[in-house]
PDB file of C-alpha atoms in Angstrom:
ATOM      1  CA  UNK A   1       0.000   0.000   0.000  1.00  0.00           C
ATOM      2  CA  UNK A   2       1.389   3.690  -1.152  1.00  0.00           C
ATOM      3  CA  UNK A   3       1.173   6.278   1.596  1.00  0.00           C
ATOM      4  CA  UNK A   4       1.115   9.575   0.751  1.00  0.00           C
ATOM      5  CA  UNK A   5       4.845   9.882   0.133  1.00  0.00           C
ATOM      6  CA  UNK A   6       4.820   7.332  -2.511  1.00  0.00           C
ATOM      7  CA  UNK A   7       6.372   5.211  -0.055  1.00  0.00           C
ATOM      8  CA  UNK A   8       5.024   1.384  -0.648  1.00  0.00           C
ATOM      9  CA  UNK A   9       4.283  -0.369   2.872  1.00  0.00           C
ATOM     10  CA  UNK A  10       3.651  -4.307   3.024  1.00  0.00           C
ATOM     11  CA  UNK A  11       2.812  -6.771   5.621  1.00  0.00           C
ATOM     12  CA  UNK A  12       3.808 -10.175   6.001  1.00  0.00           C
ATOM     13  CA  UNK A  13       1.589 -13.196   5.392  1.00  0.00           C
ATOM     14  CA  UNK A  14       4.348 -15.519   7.528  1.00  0.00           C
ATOM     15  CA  UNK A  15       6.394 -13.142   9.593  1.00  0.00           C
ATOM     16  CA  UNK A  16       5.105 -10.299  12.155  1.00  0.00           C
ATOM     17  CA  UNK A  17       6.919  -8.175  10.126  1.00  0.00           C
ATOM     18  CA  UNK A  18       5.625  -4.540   7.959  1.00  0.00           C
ATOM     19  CA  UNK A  19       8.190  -3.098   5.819  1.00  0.00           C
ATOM     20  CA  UNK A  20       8.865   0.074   4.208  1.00  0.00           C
ATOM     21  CA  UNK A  21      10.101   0.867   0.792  1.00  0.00           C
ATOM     22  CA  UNK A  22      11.233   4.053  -0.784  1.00  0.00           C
ATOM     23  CA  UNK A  23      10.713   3.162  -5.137  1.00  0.00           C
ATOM     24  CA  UNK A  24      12.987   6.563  -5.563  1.00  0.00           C
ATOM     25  CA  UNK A  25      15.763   5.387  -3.464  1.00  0.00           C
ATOM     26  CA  UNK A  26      15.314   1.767  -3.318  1.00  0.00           C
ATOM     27  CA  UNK A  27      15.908   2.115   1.027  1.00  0.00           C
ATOM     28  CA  UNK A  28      14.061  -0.779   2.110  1.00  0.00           C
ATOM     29  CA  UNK A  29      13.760  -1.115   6.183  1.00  0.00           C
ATOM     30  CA  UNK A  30      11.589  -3.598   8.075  1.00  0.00           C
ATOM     31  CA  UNK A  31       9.885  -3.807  11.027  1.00  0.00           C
ATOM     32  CA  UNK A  32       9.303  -6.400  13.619  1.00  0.00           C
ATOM     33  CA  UNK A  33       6.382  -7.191  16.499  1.00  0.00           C
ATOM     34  CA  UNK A  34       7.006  -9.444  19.367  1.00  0.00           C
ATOM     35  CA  UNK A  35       4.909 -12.589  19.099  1.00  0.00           C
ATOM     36  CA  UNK A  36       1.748 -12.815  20.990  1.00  0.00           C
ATOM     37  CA  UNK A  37       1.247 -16.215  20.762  1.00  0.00           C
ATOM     38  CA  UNK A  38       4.333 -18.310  20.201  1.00  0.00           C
ATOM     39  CA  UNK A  39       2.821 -21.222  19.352  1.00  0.00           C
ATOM     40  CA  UNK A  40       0.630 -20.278  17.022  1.00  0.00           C
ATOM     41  CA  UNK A  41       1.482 -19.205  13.150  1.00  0.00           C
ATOM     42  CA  UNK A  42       2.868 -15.597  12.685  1.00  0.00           C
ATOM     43  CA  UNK A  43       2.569 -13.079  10.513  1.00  0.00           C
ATOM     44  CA  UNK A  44      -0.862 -10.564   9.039  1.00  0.00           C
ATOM     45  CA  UNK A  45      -2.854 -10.094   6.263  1.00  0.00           C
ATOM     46  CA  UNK A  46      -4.781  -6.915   6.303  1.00  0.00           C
ATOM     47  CA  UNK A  47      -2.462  -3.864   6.647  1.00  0.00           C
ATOM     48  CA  UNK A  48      -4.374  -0.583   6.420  1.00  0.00           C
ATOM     49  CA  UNK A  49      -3.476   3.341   7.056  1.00  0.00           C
ATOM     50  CA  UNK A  50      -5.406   5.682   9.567  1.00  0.00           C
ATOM     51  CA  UNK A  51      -5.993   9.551   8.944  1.00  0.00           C
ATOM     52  CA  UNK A  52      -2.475  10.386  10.603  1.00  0.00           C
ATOM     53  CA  UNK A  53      -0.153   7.924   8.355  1.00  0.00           C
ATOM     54  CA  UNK A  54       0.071   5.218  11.134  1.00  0.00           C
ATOM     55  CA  UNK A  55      -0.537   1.566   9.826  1.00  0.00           C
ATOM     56  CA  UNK A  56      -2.737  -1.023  11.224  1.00  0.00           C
ATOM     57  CA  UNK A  57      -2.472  -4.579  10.814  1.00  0.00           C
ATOM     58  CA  UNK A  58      -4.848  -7.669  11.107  1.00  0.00           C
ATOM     59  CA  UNK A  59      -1.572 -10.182  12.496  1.00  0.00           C
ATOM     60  CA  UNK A  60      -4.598 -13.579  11.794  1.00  0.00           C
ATOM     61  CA  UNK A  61      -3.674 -16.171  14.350  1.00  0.00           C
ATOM     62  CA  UNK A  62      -1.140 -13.708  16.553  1.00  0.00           C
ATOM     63  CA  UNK A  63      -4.951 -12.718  17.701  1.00  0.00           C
ATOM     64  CA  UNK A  64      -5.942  -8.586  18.295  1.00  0.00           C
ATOM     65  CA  UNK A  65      -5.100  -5.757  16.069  1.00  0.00           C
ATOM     66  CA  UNK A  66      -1.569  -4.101  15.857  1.00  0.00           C
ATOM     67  CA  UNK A  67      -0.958  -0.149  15.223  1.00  0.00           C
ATOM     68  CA  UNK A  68       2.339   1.224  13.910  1.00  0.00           C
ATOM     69  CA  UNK A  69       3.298   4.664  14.623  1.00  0.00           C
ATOM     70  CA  UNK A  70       5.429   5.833  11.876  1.00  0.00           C
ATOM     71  CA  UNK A  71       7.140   9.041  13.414  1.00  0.00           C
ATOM     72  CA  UNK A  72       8.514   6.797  16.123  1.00  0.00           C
ATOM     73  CA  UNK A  73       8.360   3.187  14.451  1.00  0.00           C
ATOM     74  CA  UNK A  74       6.586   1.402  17.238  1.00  0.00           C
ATOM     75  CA  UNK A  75       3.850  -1.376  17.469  1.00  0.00           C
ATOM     76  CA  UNK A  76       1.445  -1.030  19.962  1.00  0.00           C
ATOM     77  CA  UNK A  77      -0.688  -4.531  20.352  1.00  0.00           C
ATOM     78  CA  UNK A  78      -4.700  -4.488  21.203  1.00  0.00           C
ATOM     79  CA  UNK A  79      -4.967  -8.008  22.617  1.00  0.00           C
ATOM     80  CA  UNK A  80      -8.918  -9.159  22.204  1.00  0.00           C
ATOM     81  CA  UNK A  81     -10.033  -9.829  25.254  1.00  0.00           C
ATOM     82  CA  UNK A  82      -9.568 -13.565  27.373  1.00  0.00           C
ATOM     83  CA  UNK A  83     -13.364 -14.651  26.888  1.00  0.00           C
ATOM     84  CA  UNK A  84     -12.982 -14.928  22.942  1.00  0.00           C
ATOM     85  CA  UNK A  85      -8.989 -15.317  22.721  1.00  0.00           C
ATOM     86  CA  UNK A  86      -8.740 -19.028  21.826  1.00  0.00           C
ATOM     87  CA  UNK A  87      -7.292 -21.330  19.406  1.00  0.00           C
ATOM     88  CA  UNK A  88      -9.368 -20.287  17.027  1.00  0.00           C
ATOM     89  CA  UNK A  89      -9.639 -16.780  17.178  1.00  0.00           C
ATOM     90  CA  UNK A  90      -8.217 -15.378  13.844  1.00  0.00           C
ATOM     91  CA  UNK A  91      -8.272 -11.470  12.686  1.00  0.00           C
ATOM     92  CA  UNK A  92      -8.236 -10.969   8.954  1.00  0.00           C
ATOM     93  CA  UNK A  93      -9.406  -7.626   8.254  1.00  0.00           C
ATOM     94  CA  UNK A  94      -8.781  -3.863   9.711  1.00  0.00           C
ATOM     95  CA  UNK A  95     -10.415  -1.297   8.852  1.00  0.00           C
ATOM     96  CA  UNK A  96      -9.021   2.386  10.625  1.00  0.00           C
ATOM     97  CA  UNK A  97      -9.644   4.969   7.723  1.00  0.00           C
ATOM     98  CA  UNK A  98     -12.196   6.819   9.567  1.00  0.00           C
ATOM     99  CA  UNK A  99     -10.751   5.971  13.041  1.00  0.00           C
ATOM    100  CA  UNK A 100     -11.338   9.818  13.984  1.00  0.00           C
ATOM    101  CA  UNK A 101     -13.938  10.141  13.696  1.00  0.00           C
ATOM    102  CA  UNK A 102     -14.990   8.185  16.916  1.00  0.00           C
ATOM    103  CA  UNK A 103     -12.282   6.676  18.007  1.00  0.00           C
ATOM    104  CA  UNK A 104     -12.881   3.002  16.973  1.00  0.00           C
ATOM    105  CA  UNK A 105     -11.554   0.275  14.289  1.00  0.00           C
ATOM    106  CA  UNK A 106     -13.054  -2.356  12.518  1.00  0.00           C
ATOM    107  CA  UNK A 107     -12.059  -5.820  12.205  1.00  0.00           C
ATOM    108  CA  UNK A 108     -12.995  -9.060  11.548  1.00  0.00           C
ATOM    109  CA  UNK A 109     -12.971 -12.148  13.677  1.00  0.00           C
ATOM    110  CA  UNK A 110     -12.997 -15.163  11.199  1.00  0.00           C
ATOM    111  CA  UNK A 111     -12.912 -17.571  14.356  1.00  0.00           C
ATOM    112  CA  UNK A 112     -16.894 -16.849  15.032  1.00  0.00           C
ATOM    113  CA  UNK A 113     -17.403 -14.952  11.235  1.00  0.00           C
ATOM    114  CA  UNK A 114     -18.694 -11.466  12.918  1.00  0.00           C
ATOM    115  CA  UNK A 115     -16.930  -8.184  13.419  1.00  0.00           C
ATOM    116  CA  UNK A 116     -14.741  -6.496  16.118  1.00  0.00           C
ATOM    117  CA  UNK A 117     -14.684  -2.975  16.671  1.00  0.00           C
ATOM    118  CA  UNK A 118     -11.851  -1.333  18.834  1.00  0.00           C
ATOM    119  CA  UNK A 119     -12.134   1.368  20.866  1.00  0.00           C
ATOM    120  CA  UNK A 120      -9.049   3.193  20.614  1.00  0.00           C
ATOM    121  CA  UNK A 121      -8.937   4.721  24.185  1.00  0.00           C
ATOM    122  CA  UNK A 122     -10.092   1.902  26.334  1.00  0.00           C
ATOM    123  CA  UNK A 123      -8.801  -1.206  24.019  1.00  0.00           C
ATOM    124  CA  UNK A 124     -12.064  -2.476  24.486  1.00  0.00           C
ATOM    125  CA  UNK A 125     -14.295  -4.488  21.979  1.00  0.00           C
ATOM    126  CA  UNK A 126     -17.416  -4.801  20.757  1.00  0.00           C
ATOM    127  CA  UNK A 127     -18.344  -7.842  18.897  1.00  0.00           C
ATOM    128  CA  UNK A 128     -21.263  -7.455  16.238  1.00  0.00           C
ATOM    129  CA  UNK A 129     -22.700 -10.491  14.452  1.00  0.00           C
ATOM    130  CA  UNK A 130     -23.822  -8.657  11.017  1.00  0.00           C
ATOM    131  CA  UNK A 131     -25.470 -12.191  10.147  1.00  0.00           C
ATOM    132  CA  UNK A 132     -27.347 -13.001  13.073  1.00  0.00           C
ATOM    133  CA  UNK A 133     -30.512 -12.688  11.220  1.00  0.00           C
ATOM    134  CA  UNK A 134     -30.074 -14.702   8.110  1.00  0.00           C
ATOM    135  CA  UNK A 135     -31.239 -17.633   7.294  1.00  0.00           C
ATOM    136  CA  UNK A 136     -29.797 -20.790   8.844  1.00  0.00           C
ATOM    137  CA  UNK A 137     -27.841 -23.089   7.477  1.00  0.00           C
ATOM    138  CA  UNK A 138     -26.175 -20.516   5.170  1.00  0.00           C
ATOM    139  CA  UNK A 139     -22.565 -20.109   5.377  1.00  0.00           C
ATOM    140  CA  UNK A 140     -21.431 -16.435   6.187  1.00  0.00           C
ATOM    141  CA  UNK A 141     -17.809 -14.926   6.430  1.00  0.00           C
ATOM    142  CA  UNK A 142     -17.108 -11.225   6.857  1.00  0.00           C
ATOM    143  CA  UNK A 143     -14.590 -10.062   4.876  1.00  0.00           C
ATOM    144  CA  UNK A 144     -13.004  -6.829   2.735  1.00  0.00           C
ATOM    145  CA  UNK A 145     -14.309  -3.753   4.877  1.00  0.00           C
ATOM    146  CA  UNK A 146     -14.667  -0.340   3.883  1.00  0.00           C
ATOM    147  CA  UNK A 147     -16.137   2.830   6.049  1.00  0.00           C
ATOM    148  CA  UNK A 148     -18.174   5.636   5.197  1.00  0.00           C
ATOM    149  CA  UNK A 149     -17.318   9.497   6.149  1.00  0.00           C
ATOM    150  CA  UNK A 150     -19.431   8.646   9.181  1.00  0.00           C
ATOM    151  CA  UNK A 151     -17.335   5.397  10.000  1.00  0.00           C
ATOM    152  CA  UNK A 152     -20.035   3.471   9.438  1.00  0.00           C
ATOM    153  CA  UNK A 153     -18.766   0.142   7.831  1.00  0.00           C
ATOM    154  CA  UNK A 154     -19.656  -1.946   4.755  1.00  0.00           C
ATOM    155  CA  UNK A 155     -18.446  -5.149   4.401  1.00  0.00           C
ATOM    156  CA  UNK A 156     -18.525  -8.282   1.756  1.00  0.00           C
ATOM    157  CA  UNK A 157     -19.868 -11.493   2.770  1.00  0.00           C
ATOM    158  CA  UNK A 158     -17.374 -13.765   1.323  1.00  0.00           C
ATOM    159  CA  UNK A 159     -19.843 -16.600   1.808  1.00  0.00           C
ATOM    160  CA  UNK A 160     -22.892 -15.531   0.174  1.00  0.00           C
ATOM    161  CA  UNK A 161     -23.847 -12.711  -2.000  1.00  0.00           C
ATOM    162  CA  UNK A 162     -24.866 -10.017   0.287  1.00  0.00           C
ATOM    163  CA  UNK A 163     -23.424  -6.869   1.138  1.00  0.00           C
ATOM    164  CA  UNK A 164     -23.929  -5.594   4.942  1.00  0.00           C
ATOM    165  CA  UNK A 165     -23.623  -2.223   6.635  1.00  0.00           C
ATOM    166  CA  UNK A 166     -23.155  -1.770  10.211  1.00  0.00           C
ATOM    167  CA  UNK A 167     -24.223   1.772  11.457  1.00  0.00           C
ATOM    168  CA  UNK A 168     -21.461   3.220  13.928  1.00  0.00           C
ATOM    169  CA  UNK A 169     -23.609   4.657  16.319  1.00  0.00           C
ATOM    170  CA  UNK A 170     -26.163   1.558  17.226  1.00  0.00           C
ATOM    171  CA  UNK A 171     -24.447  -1.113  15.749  1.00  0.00           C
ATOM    172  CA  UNK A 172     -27.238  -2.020  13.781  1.00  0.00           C
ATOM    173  CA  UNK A 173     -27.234  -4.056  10.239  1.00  0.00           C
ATOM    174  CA  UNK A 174     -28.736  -3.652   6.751  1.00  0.00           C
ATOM    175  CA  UNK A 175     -27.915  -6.501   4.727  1.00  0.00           C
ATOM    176  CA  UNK A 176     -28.479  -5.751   0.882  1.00  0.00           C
ATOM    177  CA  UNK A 177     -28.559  -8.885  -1.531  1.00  0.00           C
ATOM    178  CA  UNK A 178     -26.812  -8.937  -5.128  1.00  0.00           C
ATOM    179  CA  UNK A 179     -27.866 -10.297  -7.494  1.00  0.00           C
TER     180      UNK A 179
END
């Protein structure tokens, strides 16, 4: 992903590693987060800017969300809470565009197939089940996430063919079928 430098940022599907590289000069630098659970695989998949520049990744089976701060190239980790921190906990997606809006980020939790959302201040979570009202027996996985000006968030259901939005302020869902 470009920031607004032109400098290309990428995360690492098999290391806890983001790195930084400058296509003008060729400097290449990365960056590396302590493990949060040895035992389990390493590495992210979503990696994502907020409004100030600072990346955010989704580090999958490391659990939680992680936050770089690019003017003094930290990591800060948001560990999900005990209750839903197993084995198969897994975050794929972050979504902290519109971050200041309220002070939260979106993610994903693929381990249950609902959504996270992080408050910022408190490292607290919410947990949202956009899908709680469809059908049964239809398979339903949250996944690519994009939010409105508002922070409200739209998401893909990467099991079906619907489209959901979760309002920022309630929590509430729209799902909208495609055709």
């Amino acid at each position: 992903v470009l920031d607004s430098a032109g400098i290309a940022w990428y995360s690492n599907f098999l290391e806890n590693t983001l790195g930084r590289l400058d296509p003008k000069t060729g400097a290449h630098a990365e960056y590396t987060w302590s493990a949060i659970k040895p035992e389990a695989p390493k590495g992210s998949l979503a990696l994502e800017p907020d409004r100030d520049g600072n990346w955010w990744l989704a580090p999958m089976f490391q659990t939680g969300l992680v936050r770089f701060n690019v003017k003094d190239n930290t990591f800060k980790h948001f560990p999900l809470p005990a209750n839903i921190n197993n084995a198969e906990a897994q975050q794929t997606m972050v979504q902290p565009r519109r971050a200041h809006v309220d002070g939260k980020v979106w993610a994903t939790e693929i381990g249950r197939q609902v959504i996270l959302r992080l408050d910022i201040a408190s490292g607290k979570y919410d947990m949202v089940d956009p899908f709680q009202y469809m059908p049964e027996g239809s398979n339903h996985s949250p996944y690519g996430l994009a939010a409105d000006d508002a922070n409200n968030l739209f998401l893909m259901d990467f099991g079906d063919e619907v489209i959901a939005r979760l309002d920022a302020k309630n929590l509430a869902t729209t799902i909208y079928p495609t055709p």
